[in-house]
mmCIF file of C-alpha atoms in Angstrom:
data_model
loop_
_atom_site.group_PDB
_atom_site.id
_atom_site.type_symbol
_atom_site.label_atom_id
_atom_site.label_comp_id
_atom_site.label_asym_id
_atom_site.label_seq_id
_atom_site.Cartn_x
_atom_site.Cartn_y
_atom_site.Cartn_z
ATOM 1 C CA ASP Y 1 144.307 2.945 -13.625
ATOM 2 C CA ALA Y 2 144.860 3.432 -17.363
ATOM 3 C CA ARG Y 3 148.424 4.247 -18.276
ATOM 4 C CA VAL Y 4 150.679 4.306 -21.282
ATOM 5 C CA THR Y 5 153.239 1.517 -21.080
ATOM 6 C CA GLN Y 6 156.716 1.700 -22.549
ATOM 7 C CA THR Y 7 159.405 -0.948 -22.752
ATOM 8 C CA PRO Y 8 162.246 -1.158 -22.098
ATOM 9 C CA ARG Y 9 162.597 1.517 -19.457
ATOM 10 C CA HIS Y 10 166.361 1.624 -19.875
ATOM 11 C CA LYS Y 11 168.568 0.502 -22.732
ATOM 12 C CA VAL Y 12 172.343 0.594 -23.051
ATOM 13 C CA THR Y 13 173.754 -0.474 -26.392
ATOM 14 C CA GLU Y 14 176.784 -0.076 -28.565
ATOM 15 C CA MET Y 15 176.984 2.105 -31.610
ATOM 16 C CA GLY Y 16 175.730 0.316 -34.701
ATOM 17 C CA GLN Y 17 173.277 -1.921 -32.893
ATOM 18 C CA GLU Y 18 169.556 -1.964 -33.570
ATOM 19 C CA VAL Y 19 167.279 -0.562 -30.874
ATOM 20 C CA THR Y 20 163.537 -1.193 -30.692
ATOM 21 C CA MET Y 21 161.291 0.691 -28.283
ATOM 22 C CA ARG Y 22 157.693 -0.298 -27.669
ATOM 23 C CA CYS Y 23 154.626 1.566 -26.536
ATOM 24 C CA GLN Y 24 151.212 0.311 -25.500
ATOM 25 C CA PRO Y 25 148.573 3.078 -25.720
ATOM 26 C CA ILE Y 26 145.819 3.595 -23.195
ATOM 27 C CA LEU Y 27 142.852 1.475 -24.250
ATOM 28 C CA GLY Y 28 140.660 3.514 -26.571
ATOM 29 C CA HIS Y 29 143.361 5.983 -27.521
ATOM 30 C CA ASN Y 30 143.806 6.065 -31.278
ATOM 31 C CA THR Y 31 146.619 8.590 -31.621
ATOM 32 C CA VAL Y 32 150.222 7.868 -30.680
ATOM 33 C CA PHE Y 33 153.080 10.360 -30.541
ATOM 34 C CA TRP Y 34 156.812 9.691 -30.223
ATOM 35 C CA TYR Y 35 158.902 12.409 -28.579
ATOM 36 C CA ARG Y 36 162.600 12.614 -27.841
ATOM 37 C CA GLN Y 37 163.971 14.605 -24.914
ATOM 38 C CA THR Y 38 167.561 15.802 -24.640
ATOM 39 C CA MET Y 39 169.174 18.495 -22.557
ATOM 40 C CA MET Y 40 170.146 20.478 -25.624
ATOM 41 C CA GLN Y 41 166.964 20.215 -27.710
ATOM 42 C CA GLY Y 42 164.306 19.733 -25.087
ATOM 43 C CA LEU Y 43 161.209 17.813 -26.182
ATOM 44 C CA GLU Y 44 160.969 17.162 -29.897
ATOM 45 C CA LEU Y 45 158.214 15.421 -31.801
ATOM 46 C CA LEU Y 46 159.572 12.593 -33.932
ATOM 47 C CA ALA Y 47 156.438 11.069 -35.423
ATOM 48 C CA TYR Y 48 152.823 10.339 -34.775
ATOM 49 C CA PHE Y 49 150.058 7.991 -35.845
ATOM 50 C CA ARG Y 50 146.299 8.188 -35.886
ATOM 51 C CA ASN Y 51 144.256 5.029 -36.249
ATOM 52 C CA ARG Y 52 147.562 3.260 -36.948
ATOM 53 C CA ALA Y 53 148.329 5.412 -39.996
ATOM 54 C CA PRO Y 54 151.408 7.628 -39.929
ATOM 55 C CA LEU Y 55 150.406 11.297 -40.086
ATOM 56 C CA ASP Y 56 153.711 13.056 -39.648
ATOM 57 C CA ASP Y 57 157.243 11.778 -39.310
ATOM 58 C CA SER Y 58 159.024 14.921 -40.417
ATOM 59 C CA GLY Y 59 160.879 15.164 -37.113
ATOM 60 C CA MET Y 60 162.499 11.789 -37.548
ATOM 61 C CA PRO Y 61 165.851 11.098 -39.244
ATOM 62 C CA LYS Y 62 164.596 8.874 -42.058
ATOM 63 C CA ASP Y 63 167.832 7.089 -42.743
ATOM 64 C CA ARG Y 64 168.009 5.356 -39.386
ATOM 65 C CA PHE Y 65 164.680 5.782 -37.604
ATOM 66 C CA SER Y 66 161.437 4.030 -38.361
ATOM 67 C CA ALA Y 67 158.086 4.040 -36.571
ATOM 68 C CA GLU Y 68 155.255 1.601 -37.008
ATOM 69 C CA MET Y 69 151.977 0.668 -35.431
ATOM 70 C CA PRO Y 70 151.369 -3.002 -36.248
ATOM 71 C CA ASP Y 71 148.115 -3.024 -34.295
ATOM 72 C CA ALA Y 72 146.028 -0.750 -32.090
ATOM 73 C CA THR Y 73 147.774 -1.924 -28.930
ATOM 74 C CA LEU Y 74 151.386 -1.566 -30.023
ATOM 75 C CA ALA Y 75 153.546 1.183 -31.452
ATOM 76 C CA THR Y 76 157.254 0.719 -32.132
ATOM 77 C CA LEU Y 77 160.166 3.049 -32.717
ATOM 78 C CA LYS Y 78 163.267 1.507 -34.196
ATOM 79 C CA ILE Y 79 166.763 2.890 -34.646
ATOM 80 C CA GLN Y 80 169.112 1.053 -36.981
ATOM 81 C CA PRO Y 81 172.021 1.601 -36.769
ATOM 82 C CA SER Y 82 172.151 3.504 -33.491
ATOM 83 C CA GLU Y 83 174.646 6.288 -32.885
ATOM 84 C CA PRO Y 84 175.855 7.999 -29.683
ATOM 85 C CA ARG Y 85 173.913 11.149 -30.610
ATOM 86 C CA ASP Y 86 170.694 9.115 -30.330
ATOM 87 C CA SER Y 87 171.206 8.924 -26.569
ATOM 88 C CA ALA Y 88 168.089 10.499 -25.083
ATOM 89 C CA VAL Y 89 164.829 9.734 -23.352
ATOM 90 C CA TYR Y 90 162.146 8.603 -25.796
ATOM 91 C CA PHE Y 91 158.562 9.187 -24.765
ATOM 92 C CA CYS Y 92 155.404 7.777 -26.186
ATOM 93 C CA ALA Y 93 152.240 9.807 -25.607
ATOM 94 C CA THR Y 94 148.708 8.829 -26.548
ATOM 95 C CA THR Y 95 145.352 10.505 -26.852
ATOM 96 C CA ARG Y 96 141.888 9.969 -28.218
ATOM 97 C CA ALA Y 97 141.148 12.066 -31.278
ATOM 98 C CA GLY Y 98 138.148 14.274 -30.625
ATOM 99 C CA GLY Y 99 138.570 14.070 -26.860
ATOM 100 C CA SER Y 100 138.862 17.080 -24.601
ATOM 101 C CA TRP Y 101 141.481 19.078 -26.470
ATOM 102 C CA GLU Y 102 143.114 15.759 -27.076
ATOM 103 C CA THR Y 103 145.145 15.791 -23.895
ATOM 104 C CA GLN Y 104 148.218 13.664 -24.396
ATOM 105 C CA TYR Y 105 149.173 11.197 -21.715
ATOM 106 C CA PHE Y 106 152.803 10.195 -21.569
ATOM 107 C CA GLY Y 107 154.432 6.876 -20.868
ATOM 108 C CA PRO Y 108 157.358 6.630 -18.446
ATOM 109 C CA GLY Y 109 159.890 6.882 -21.272
ATOM 110 C CA THR Y 110 162.774 4.748 -22.506
ATOM 111 C CA ARG Y 111 166.157 6.062 -21.434
ATOM 112 C CA LEU Y 112 168.583 5.152 -24.215
ATOM 113 C CA LEU Y 113 172.351 5.295 -23.969
ATOM 114 C CA VAL Y 114 174.382 4.488 -27.060
ATOM 115 C CA LEU Y 115 178.080 3.932 -26.359
ATOM 116 C CA ALA M 1 154.711 29.437 -36.675
ATOM 117 C CA GLN M 2 153.753 28.474 -33.175
ATOM 118 C CA LYS M 3 156.121 29.075 -30.299
ATOM 119 C CA ILE M 4 156.136 28.627 -26.544
ATOM 120 C CA THR M 5 158.495 30.623 -24.323
ATOM 121 C CA GLN M 6 159.320 29.918 -20.705
ATOM 122 C CA THR M 7 161.733 32.590 -19.531
ATOM 123 C CA GLN M 8 162.473 31.236 -16.056
ATOM 124 C CA PRO M 9 165.052 28.429 -16.185
ATOM 125 C CA GLY M 10 164.834 27.966 -12.414
ATOM 126 C CA MET M 11 162.652 29.105 -9.545
ATOM 127 C CA PHE M 12 162.701 28.735 -5.766
ATOM 128 C CA VAL M 13 159.692 28.899 -3.485
ATOM 129 C CA GLN M 14 159.221 28.391 0.218
ATOM 130 C CA GLU M 15 157.029 25.502 1.262
ATOM 131 C CA LYS M 16 153.357 26.494 1.695
ATOM 132 C CA GLU M 17 153.750 29.628 -0.409
ATOM 133 C CA ALA M 18 152.278 30.185 -3.862
ATOM 134 C CA VAL M 19 154.411 30.369 -6.984
ATOM 135 C CA THR M 20 153.774 31.477 -10.561
ATOM 136 C CA LEU M 21 155.547 29.894 -13.513
ATOM 137 C CA ASP M 22 155.518 32.040 -16.630
ATOM 138 C CA CYS M 23 154.562 30.942 -20.128
ATOM 139 C CA THR M 24 154.007 33.059 -23.206
ATOM 140 C CA TYR M 25 152.978 31.782 -26.586
ATOM 141 C CA ASP M 26 152.717 32.868 -30.161
ATOM 142 C CA THR M 27 150.240 31.546 -32.673
ATOM 143 C CA SER M 28 148.088 32.737 -35.526
ATOM 144 C CA ASP M 29 145.514 30.012 -34.950
ATOM 145 C CA PRO M 30 142.171 31.368 -33.725
ATOM 146 C CA SER M 31 141.598 28.218 -31.717
ATOM 147 C CA TYR M 32 144.231 26.500 -29.620
ATOM 148 C CA GLY M 33 144.852 24.700 -26.359
ATOM 149 C CA LEU M 34 147.457 25.296 -23.686
ATOM 150 C CA PHE M 35 148.801 22.595 -21.385
ATOM 151 C CA TRP M 36 151.092 22.267 -18.414
ATOM 152 C CA TYR M 37 153.063 19.139 -17.611
ATOM 153 C CA LYS M 38 155.195 18.270 -14.603
ATOM 154 C CA GLN M 39 158.366 16.210 -14.878
ATOM 155 C CA PRO M 40 159.774 15.098 -11.517
ATOM 156 C CA SER M 41 163.263 13.693 -11.146
ATOM 157 C CA SER M 42 161.900 10.228 -11.919
ATOM 158 C CA GLY M 43 161.480 11.438 -15.497
ATOM 159 C CA GLU M 44 157.802 10.793 -16.184
ATOM 160 C CA MET M 45 155.673 13.516 -17.779
ATOM 161 C CA ILE M 46 152.536 14.189 -15.772
ATOM 162 C CA PHE M 47 149.627 16.155 -17.240
ATOM 163 C CA LEU M 48 148.491 18.897 -14.859
ATOM 164 C CA ILE M 49 146.016 21.259 -16.487
ATOM 165 C CA TYR M 50 144.785 22.655 -19.781
ATOM 166 C CA GLN M 51 143.065 25.780 -21.054
ATOM 167 C CA GLY M 52 141.165 26.146 -24.298
ATOM 168 C CA SER M 53 141.523 29.446 -26.084
ATOM 169 C CA TYR M 54 137.764 30.031 -26.031
ATOM 170 C CA ASP M 55 137.291 29.104 -22.405
ATOM 171 C CA GLN M 56 135.827 32.039 -20.535
ATOM 172 C CA GLN M 57 137.158 31.071 -17.156
ATOM 173 C CA ASN M 58 140.672 30.234 -16.046
ATOM 174 C CA ALA M 59 141.218 26.526 -15.591
ATOM 175 C CA THR M 60 141.740 25.150 -12.113
ATOM 176 C CA GLU M 61 142.706 21.692 -10.941
ATOM 177 C CA GLY M 62 143.222 21.322 -7.227
ATOM 178 C CA ARG M 63 146.215 23.453 -6.224
ATOM 179 C CA TYR M 64 146.951 24.276 -9.855
ATOM 180 C CA SER M 65 145.396 27.157 -11.705
ATOM 181 C CA LEU M 66 146.135 28.648 -15.053
ATOM 182 C CA ASN M 67 146.234 32.439 -15.303
ATOM 183 C CA PHE M 68 145.164 32.849 -18.927
ATOM 184 C CA GLN M 69 145.551 36.322 -20.423
ATOM 185 C CA LYS M 70 144.635 35.964 -24.062
ATOM 186 C CA ALA M 71 145.434 39.509 -25.137
ATOM 187 C CA ARG M 72 148.907 39.212 -23.670
ATOM 188 C CA LYS M 73 149.297 35.654 -24.963
ATOM 189 C CA SER M 74 150.294 34.345 -21.597
ATOM 190 C CA ALA M 75 149.273 31.185 -19.763
ATOM 191 C CA ASN M 76 151.009 31.207 -16.419
ATOM 192 C CA LEU M 77 150.738 28.289 -14.012
ATOM 193 C CA VAL M 78 149.986 29.136 -10.407
ATOM 194 C CA ILE M 79 150.711 26.545 -7.744
ATOM 195 C CA SER M 80 149.180 27.383 -4.390
ATOM 196 C CA ALA M 81 150.436 26.108 -1.029
ATOM 197 C CA SER M 82 153.631 24.608 -2.471
ATOM 198 C CA GLN M 83 154.708 21.203 -1.231
ATOM 199 C CA LEU M 84 158.117 19.548 -1.297
ATOM 200 C CA GLY M 85 156.746 17.103 -3.858
ATOM 201 C CA ASP M 86 156.149 19.973 -6.253
ATOM 202 C CA SER M 87 159.896 20.199 -6.885
ATOM 203 C CA ALA M 88 160.196 19.267 -10.547
ATOM 204 C CA MET M 89 160.573 20.597 -14.075
ATOM 205 C CA TYR M 90 157.416 22.180 -15.480
ATOM 206 C CA PHE M 91 156.649 22.404 -19.176
ATOM 207 C CA CYS M 92 154.147 24.617 -20.920
ATOM 208 C CA ALA M 93 152.831 23.322 -24.255
ATOM 209 C CA MET M 94 150.436 24.399 -26.974
ATOM 210 C CA ARG M 95 148.276 22.580 -29.460
ATOM 211 C CA GLY M 96 146.976 24.399 -32.501
ATOM 212 C CA SER M 97 143.595 24.038 -34.105
ATOM 213 C CA GLY M 98 144.883 22.194 -37.129
ATOM 214 C CA ASN M 99 144.209 18.507 -37.296
ATOM 215 C CA THR M 100 147.766 17.615 -36.487
ATOM 216 C CA GLY M 101 147.451 17.079 -32.757
ATOM 217 C CA LYS M 102 151.061 18.108 -32.289
ATOM 218 C CA LEU M 103 152.180 19.738 -29.064
ATOM 219 C CA ILE M 104 154.841 22.419 -29.077
ATOM 220 C CA PHE M 105 156.754 22.554 -25.791
ATOM 221 C CA GLY M 106 158.624 25.310 -24.019
ATOM 222 C CA GLN M 107 162.093 24.744 -22.605
ATOM 223 C CA GLY M 108 160.781 24.189 -19.105
ATOM 224 C CA THR M 109 161.189 25.748 -15.662
ATOM 225 C CA THR M 110 162.825 23.931 -12.778
ATOM 226 C CA LEU M 111 161.011 24.566 -9.514
ATOM 227 C CA GLN M 112 162.667 23.916 -6.159
ATOM 228 C CA VAL M 113 160.491 23.999 -3.049
ATOM 229 C CA LYS M 114 162.430 24.826 0.102
ATOM 230 C CA PRO M 115 161.345 23.411 3.481
#
């Protein structure tokens, strides 16, 4: 049963600390999206990669957020320093470019609370 | 610019009855895809169904069907024979024909199934 894996599932940290979230795409999926979900803003796209290259990170605050894909099996989203307004659920979604309308499959999310 | 609108913040339906969740969209792309996702209280995002803009027939997937009316730019989700497990938030999303792969999400509709 192929699934997108995300770790950690929950993270509580203090303001100013570094937070790293990880995502393992479904095997064979070459496109990775990072979304953030909050009550106020709903689901927002932060960044995405295709074949490990960043294609769009315009939704991401550049001063504190960074996204990388060191290899085909791992994508990371880092916040440094974290702030209370970063509290949200962060989803990774993956797809295979050229697949059936490139349906995106979501991971379980990382629920982040910054105190 | 692309936009997805879900006008029903919350809906109730009696168990075993059918329910329609509304979704309208706006795009200038000639080719696009429409998706529905389910988010239960556990927080995961579950892909339900998709419809391509050039598909001649409405998509169906088990108890889910998509009532696609291209001229009216609507893509309503119909759930037949509602079950208690259908209680969740439902999101409509759209992907344009550009090579971005980005999904634009609506604000969601919360569905409560009553026993």
